[in-house]
Coordinates of C-alpha atoms and ligand atoms in Angstrom, one line a residue:
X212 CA 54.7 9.4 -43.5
X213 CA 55.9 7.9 -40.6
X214 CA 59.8 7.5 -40.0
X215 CA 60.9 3.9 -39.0
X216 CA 64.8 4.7 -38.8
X217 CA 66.6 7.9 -37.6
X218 CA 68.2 8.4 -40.9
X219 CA 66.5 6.7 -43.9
X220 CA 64.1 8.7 -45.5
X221 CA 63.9 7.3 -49.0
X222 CA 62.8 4.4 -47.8
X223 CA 59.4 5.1 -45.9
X224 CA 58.8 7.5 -48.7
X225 CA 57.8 4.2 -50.4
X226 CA 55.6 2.6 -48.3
X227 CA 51.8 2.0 -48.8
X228 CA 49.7 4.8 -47.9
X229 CA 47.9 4.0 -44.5
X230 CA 44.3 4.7 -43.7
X231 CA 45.1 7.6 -41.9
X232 CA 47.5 8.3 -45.2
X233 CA 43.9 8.5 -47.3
X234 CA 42.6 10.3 -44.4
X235 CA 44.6 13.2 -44.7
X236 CA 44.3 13.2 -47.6
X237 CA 40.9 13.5 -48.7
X238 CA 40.7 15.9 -46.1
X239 CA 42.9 17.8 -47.5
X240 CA 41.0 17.7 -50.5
X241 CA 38.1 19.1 -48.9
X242 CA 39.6 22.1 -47.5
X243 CA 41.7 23.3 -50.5
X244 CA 39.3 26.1 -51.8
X245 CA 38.5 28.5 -49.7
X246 CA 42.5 28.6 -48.6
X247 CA 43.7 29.4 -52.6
X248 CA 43.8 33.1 -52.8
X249 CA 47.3 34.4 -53.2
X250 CA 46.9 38.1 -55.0
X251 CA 49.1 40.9 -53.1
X252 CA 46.7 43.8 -52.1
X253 CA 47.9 47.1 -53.4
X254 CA 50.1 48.0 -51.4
X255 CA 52.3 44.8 -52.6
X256 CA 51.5 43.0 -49.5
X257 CA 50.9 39.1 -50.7
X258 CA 47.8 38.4 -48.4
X259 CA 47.7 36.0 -45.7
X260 CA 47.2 32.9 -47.5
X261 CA 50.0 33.5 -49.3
X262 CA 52.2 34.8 -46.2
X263 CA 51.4 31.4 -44.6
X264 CA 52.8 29.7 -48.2
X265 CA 55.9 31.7 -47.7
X266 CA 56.2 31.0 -44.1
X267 CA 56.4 27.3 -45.1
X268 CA 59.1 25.4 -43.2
X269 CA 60.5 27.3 -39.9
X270 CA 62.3 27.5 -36.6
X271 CA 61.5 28.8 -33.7
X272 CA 65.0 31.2 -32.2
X273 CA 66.7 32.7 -29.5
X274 CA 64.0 33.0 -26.9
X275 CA 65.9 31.5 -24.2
X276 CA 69.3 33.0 -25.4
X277 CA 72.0 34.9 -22.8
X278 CA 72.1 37.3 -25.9
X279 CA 69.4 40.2 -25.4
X280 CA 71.4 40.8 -21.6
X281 CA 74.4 40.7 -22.4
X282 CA 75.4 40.0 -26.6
X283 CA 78.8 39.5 -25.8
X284 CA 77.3 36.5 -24.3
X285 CA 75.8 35.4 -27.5
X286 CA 74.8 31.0 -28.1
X287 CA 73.0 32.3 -31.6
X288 CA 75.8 33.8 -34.1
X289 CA 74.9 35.8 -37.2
X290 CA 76.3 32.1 -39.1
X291 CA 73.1 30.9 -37.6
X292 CA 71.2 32.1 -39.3
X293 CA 72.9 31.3 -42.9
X294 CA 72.9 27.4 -41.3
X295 CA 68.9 27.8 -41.1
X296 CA 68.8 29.1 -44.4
X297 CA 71.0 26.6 -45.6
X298 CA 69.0 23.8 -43.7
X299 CA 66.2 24.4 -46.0
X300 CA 63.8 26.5 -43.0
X301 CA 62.2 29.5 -44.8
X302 CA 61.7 31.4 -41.6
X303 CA 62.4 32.1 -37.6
X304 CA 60.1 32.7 -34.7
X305 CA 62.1 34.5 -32.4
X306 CA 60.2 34.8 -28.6
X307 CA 60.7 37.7 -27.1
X308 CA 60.6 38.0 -23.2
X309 CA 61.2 41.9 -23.0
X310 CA 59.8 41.9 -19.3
X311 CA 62.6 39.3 -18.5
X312 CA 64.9 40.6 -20.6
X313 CA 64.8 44.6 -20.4
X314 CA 64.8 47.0 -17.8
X315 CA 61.6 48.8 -18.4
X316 CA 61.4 52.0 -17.4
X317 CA 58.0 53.0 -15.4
X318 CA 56.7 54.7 -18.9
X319 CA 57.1 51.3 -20.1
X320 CA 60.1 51.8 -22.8
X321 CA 61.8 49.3 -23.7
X322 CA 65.6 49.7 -23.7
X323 CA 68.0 50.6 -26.6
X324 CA 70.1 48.0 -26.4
X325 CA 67.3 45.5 -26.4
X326 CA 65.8 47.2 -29.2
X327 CA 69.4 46.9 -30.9
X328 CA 70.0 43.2 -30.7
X329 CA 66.2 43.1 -31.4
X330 CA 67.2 45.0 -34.7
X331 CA 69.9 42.9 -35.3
X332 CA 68.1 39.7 -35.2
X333 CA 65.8 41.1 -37.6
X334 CA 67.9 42.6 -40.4
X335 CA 70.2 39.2 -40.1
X336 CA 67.0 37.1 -40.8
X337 CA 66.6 39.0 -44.0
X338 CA 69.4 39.5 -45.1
X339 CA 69.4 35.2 -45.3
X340 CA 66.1 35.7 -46.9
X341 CA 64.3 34.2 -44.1
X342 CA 60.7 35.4 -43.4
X343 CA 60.6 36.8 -39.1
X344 CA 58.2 36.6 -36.3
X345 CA 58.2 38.6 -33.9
X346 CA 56.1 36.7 -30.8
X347 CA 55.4 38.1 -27.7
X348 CA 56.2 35.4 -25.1
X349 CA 55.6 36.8 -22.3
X350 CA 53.0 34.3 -21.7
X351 CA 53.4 33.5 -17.9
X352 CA 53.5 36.6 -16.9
X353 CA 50.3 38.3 -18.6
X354 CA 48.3 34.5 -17.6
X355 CA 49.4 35.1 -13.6
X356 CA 48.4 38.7 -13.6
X357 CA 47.0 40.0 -16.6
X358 CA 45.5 43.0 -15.6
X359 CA 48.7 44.2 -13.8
X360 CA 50.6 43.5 -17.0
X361 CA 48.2 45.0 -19.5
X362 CA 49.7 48.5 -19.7
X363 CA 52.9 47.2 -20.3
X364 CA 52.2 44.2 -22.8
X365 CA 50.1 47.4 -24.8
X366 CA 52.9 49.3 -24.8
X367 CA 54.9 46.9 -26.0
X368 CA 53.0 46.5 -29.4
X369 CA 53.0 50.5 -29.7
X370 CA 56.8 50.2 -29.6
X371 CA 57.6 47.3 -31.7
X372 CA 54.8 48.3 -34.4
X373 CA 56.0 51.7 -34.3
X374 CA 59.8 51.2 -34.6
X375 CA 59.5 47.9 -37.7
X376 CA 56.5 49.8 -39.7
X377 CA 59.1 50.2 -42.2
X378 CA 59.7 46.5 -42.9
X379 CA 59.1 44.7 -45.5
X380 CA 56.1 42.0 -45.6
X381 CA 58.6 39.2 -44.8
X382 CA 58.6 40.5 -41.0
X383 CA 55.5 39.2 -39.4
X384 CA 54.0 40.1 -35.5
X385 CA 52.9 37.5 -33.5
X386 CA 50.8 39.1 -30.5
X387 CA 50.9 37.0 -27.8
X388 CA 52.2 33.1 -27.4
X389 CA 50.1 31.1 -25.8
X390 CA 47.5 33.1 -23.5
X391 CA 46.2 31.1 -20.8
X392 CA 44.9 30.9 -16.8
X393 CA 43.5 33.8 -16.2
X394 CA 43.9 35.8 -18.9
X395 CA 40.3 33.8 -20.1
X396 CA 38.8 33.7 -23.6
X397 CA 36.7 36.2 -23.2
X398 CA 39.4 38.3 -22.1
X399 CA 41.7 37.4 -25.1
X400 CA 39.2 38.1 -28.1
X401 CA 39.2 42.1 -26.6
X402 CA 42.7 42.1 -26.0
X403 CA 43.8 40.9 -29.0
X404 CA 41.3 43.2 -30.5
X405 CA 43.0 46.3 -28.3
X406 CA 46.9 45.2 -29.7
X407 CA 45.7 44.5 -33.1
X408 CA 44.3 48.5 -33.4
X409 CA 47.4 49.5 -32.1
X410 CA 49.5 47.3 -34.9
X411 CA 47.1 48.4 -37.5
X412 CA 47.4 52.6 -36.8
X413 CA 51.1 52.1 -38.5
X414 CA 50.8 48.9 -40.2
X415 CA 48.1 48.5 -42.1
X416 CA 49.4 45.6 -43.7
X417 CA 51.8 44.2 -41.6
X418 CA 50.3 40.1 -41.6
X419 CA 49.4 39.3 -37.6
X420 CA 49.5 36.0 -36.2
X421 CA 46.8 34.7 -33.2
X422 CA 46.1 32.0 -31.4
X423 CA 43.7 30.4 -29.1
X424 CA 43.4 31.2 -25.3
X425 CA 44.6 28.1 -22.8
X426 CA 47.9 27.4 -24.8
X427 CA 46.9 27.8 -28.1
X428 CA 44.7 24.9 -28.1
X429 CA 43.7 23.6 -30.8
X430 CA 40.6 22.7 -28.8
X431 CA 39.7 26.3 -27.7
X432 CA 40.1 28.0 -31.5
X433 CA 36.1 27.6 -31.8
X434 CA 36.8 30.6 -28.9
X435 CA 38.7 32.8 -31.2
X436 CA 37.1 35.6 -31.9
X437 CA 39.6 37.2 -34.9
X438 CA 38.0 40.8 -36.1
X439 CA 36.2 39.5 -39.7
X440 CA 37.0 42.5 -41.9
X441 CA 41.3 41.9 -41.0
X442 CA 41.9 39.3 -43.4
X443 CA 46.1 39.9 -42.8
X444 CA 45.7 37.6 -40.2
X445 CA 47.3 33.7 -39.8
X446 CA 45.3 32.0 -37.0
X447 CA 48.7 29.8 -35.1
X448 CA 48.0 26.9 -33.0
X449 CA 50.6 24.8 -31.1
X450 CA 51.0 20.9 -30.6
X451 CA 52.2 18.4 -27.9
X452 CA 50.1 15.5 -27.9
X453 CA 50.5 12.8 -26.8
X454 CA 51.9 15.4 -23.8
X455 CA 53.1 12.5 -21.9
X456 CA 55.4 11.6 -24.6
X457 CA 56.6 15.0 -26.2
X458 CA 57.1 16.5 -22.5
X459 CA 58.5 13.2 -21.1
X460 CA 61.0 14.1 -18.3
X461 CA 60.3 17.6 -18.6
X462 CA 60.8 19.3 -15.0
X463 CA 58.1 22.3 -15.8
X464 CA 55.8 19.6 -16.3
X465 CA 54.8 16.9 -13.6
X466 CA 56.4 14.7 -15.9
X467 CA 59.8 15.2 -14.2
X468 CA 60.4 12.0 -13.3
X469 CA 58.2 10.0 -16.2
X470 CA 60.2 9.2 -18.8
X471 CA 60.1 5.7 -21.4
X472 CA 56.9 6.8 -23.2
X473 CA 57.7 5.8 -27.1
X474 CA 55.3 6.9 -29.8
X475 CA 55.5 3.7 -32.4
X476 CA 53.1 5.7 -35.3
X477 CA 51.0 3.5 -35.3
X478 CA 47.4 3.7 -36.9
X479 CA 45.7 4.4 -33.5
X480 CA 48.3 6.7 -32.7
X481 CA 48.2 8.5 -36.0
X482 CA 44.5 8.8 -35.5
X483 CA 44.8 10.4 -33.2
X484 CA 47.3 13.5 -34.1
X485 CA 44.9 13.1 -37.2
X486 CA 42.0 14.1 -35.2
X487 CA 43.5 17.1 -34.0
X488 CA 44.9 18.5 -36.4
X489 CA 41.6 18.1 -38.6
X490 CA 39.5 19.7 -36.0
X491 CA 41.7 23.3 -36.5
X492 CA 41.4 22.8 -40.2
X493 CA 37.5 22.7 -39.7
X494 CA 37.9 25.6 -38.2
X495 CA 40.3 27.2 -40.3
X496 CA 38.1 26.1 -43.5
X497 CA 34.9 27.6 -41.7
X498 CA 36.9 31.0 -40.7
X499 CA 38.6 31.4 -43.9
X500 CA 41.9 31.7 -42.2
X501 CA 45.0 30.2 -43.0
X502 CA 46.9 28.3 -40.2
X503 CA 50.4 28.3 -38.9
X504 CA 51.9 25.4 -36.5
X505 CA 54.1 28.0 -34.6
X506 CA 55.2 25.2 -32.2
X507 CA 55.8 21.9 -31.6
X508 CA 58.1 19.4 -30.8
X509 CA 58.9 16.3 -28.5
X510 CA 61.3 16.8 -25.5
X511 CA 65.0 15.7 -25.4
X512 CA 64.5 12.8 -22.8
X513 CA 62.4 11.0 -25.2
X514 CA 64.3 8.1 -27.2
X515 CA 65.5 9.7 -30.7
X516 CA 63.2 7.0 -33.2
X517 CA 60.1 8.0 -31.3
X518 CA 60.9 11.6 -31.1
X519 CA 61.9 11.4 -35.2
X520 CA 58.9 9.1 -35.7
X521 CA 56.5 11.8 -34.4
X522 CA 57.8 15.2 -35.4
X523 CA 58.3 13.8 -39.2
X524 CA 54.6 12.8 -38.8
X525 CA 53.9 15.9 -37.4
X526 CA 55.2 18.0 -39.4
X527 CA 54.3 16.1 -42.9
X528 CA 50.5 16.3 -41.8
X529 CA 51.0 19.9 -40.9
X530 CA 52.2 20.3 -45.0
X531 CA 49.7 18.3 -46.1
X532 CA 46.8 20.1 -44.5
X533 CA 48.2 23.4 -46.4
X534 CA 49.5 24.7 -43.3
X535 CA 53.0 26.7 -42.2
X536 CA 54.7 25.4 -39.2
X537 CA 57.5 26.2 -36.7
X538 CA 59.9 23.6 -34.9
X539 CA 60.2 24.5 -31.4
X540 CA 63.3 24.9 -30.9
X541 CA 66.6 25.6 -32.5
X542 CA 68.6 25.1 -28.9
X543 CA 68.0 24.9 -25.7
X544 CA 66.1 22.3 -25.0
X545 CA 64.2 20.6 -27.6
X546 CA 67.3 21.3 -30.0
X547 CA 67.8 20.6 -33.5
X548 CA 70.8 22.4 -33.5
X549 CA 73.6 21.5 -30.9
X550 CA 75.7 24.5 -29.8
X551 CA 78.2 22.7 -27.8
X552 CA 79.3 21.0 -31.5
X553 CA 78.0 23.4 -33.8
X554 CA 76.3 20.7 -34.7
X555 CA 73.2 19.9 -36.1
X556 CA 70.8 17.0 -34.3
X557 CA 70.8 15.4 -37.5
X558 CA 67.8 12.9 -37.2
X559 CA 65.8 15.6 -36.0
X560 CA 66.4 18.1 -38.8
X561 CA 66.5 15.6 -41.4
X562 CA 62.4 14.8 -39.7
X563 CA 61.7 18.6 -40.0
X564 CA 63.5 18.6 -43.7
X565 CA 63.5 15.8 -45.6
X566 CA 66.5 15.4 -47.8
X567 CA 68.2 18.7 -46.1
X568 CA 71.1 19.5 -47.2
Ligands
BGC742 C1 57.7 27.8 -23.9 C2 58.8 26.9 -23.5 C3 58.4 25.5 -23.4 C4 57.8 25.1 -24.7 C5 57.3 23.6 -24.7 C6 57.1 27.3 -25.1 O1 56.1 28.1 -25.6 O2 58.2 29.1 -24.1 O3 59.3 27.4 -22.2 O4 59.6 24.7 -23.3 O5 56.7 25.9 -25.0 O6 56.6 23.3 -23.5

């Protein structure tokens, strides 16, 4: 699974299975039942198990685009979307920051116009057959000052659920990236509780993804506290680790000025991704819920072989564990996609999708 060149695939494909190879893969084996149901309910809705199939391979989108101020101003094209089809992803996260991005009236409305290019993004991801997200990523602001940002972040959710009831399965809500500081556990399993009844009075069906409080941790899913009788649900976690080499250089981080940190896949190292990753499909096997990887990825500053080396690993033990995942991100920072060639970051795609296009 792991990549020792930037560009040759074929021939690590190949290679003798490592012990953490056989790792994953009798724990895989172990966790394959209770994750196999795939009948749509009656209202044609496959369930989650099966959303979280179709989900597959993804990108995360525009979250940090000029676009939702001013479209004229526009990185992310309509093509953009055909190119992530094309790619081989089978669906986007976009992250929405309507607090940043609207002017939200005292009633809490969002705008029109954001709703519009919110509308746009939506229909344009289905009409390339691409499943959609919708995540809330507002995350700073609701862990700061939740309380203060409750009404709004509530109102939010009546909105949105209100205005896409009418869309097809393949449109999915996320309700809140990341929740963390003070916006505790104990907090989160009500809150999530509170959005989720609002999503449900108009979509019954709609699938809803949820993580973890502090970041999505895998460490703090044994918190999670999903409402048992909702089985539309896809539990999400996210994943940086090592965080000293996937945020290497990265000024929001105090890792500004560290930068040099490779990540050689070796056995140790796989370990201990390996370790991770099989303590959220405990919990996921214990729950019953399926899982989606909504983000990770390993910053730009890090040197391309290690950065290919760990998101192909990554990303192959995400697949093998039966689970969806999300790159983050398609520009930006962490790109796969380079907008000042139209280009796409090759080594990096060809890690998320192997023999892309
Ligand atoms: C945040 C980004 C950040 C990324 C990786 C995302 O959830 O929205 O700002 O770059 O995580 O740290």
């Amino acid at each position: 699974m792991c990549r020792t060149t930037q560009h040759n695939e074929t021939s690590t494909t190949t290679r003798s299975r490592t012990v953490s190879q056989w790792l994953v893969f009798l724990l895989v084996l172990a966790s394959t039942p209770t994750l196999a149901a795939e009948s749509p309910d009656a209202a044609g809705t496959p369930d989650a198990a099966a959303q979280n199939q179709r989900l597959g391979r993804g990108v995360n989108i525009i979250g940090y685009d000029p676009l939702w101020k001013s479209p004229a101003k526009a990185r992310f094209q309509e093509r953009h979307f055909a190119l992530i089809k094309q790619a081989g992803f089978s669906h986007v996260r976009i992250n929405l920051h309507p607090f940043r991005d609207t002017k939200i009236s005292p009633d809490h409305k969002l705008s029109e116009a954001w709703l519009a290019t919110l509308d746009w993004a939506v229909q344009q991801a289905l009409a390339n057959r691409l499943l959609v997200i919708l995540d809330f990523h507002e995350f700073n602001a609701l862990g700061e000052n939740p309380e203060a940002n409750k009404d709004r972040f509530l109102a939010f959710w009546r909105q949105v659920a209100d205005r896409y009831n009418g869309q097809p399965s393949e449109v999915l809500f996320e309700i809140l990236n990341e929740p963390n500081k003070k916006l505790t556990p104990e907090m989160w399993n009500q809150w999530l509780r509170q959005a989720l009844a609002i999503i449900r009075q108009d979509n019954p069906k709609r699938t809803v993804i949820i993580g973890p409080a502090s970041w999505y941790s895998i460490n703090l899913l044994e918190k999670l506290e999903l409402p048992e009788d909702d089985r539309q649900i896809i539990a999400s976690v996210h994943y940086y680790n090592p965080f000293a080499f996937t945020h290497q250089g990265a000024p929001w981080t105090g890792n500004r000025d560290k930068v040099g940190v490779s990540w050689n896949c070796t056995e140790p190292e796989q370990q201990a991704v390996l370790r991770d990753l099989d303590k959220a499909q405990s919990w996921a096997r214990q729950h019953n819920r399926p899982l989606y990887l909504g983000e990770f990825g390993a910053y730009d500053k890090g040197d391309m072989t290690s950065r290919v080396r760990w998101i192909s690993f990554v990303a192959r033990s995400a697949e093998q564990f039966g689970w969806s995942w999300g790159y983050w991100q398609f520009d930006g920072d962490f790109i796969v996609y380079d907008m000042k060639s139209q280009k796409w970051v090759e080594p990096i795609r060809d890690a998320l999708i192997p023999g892309s296009p």
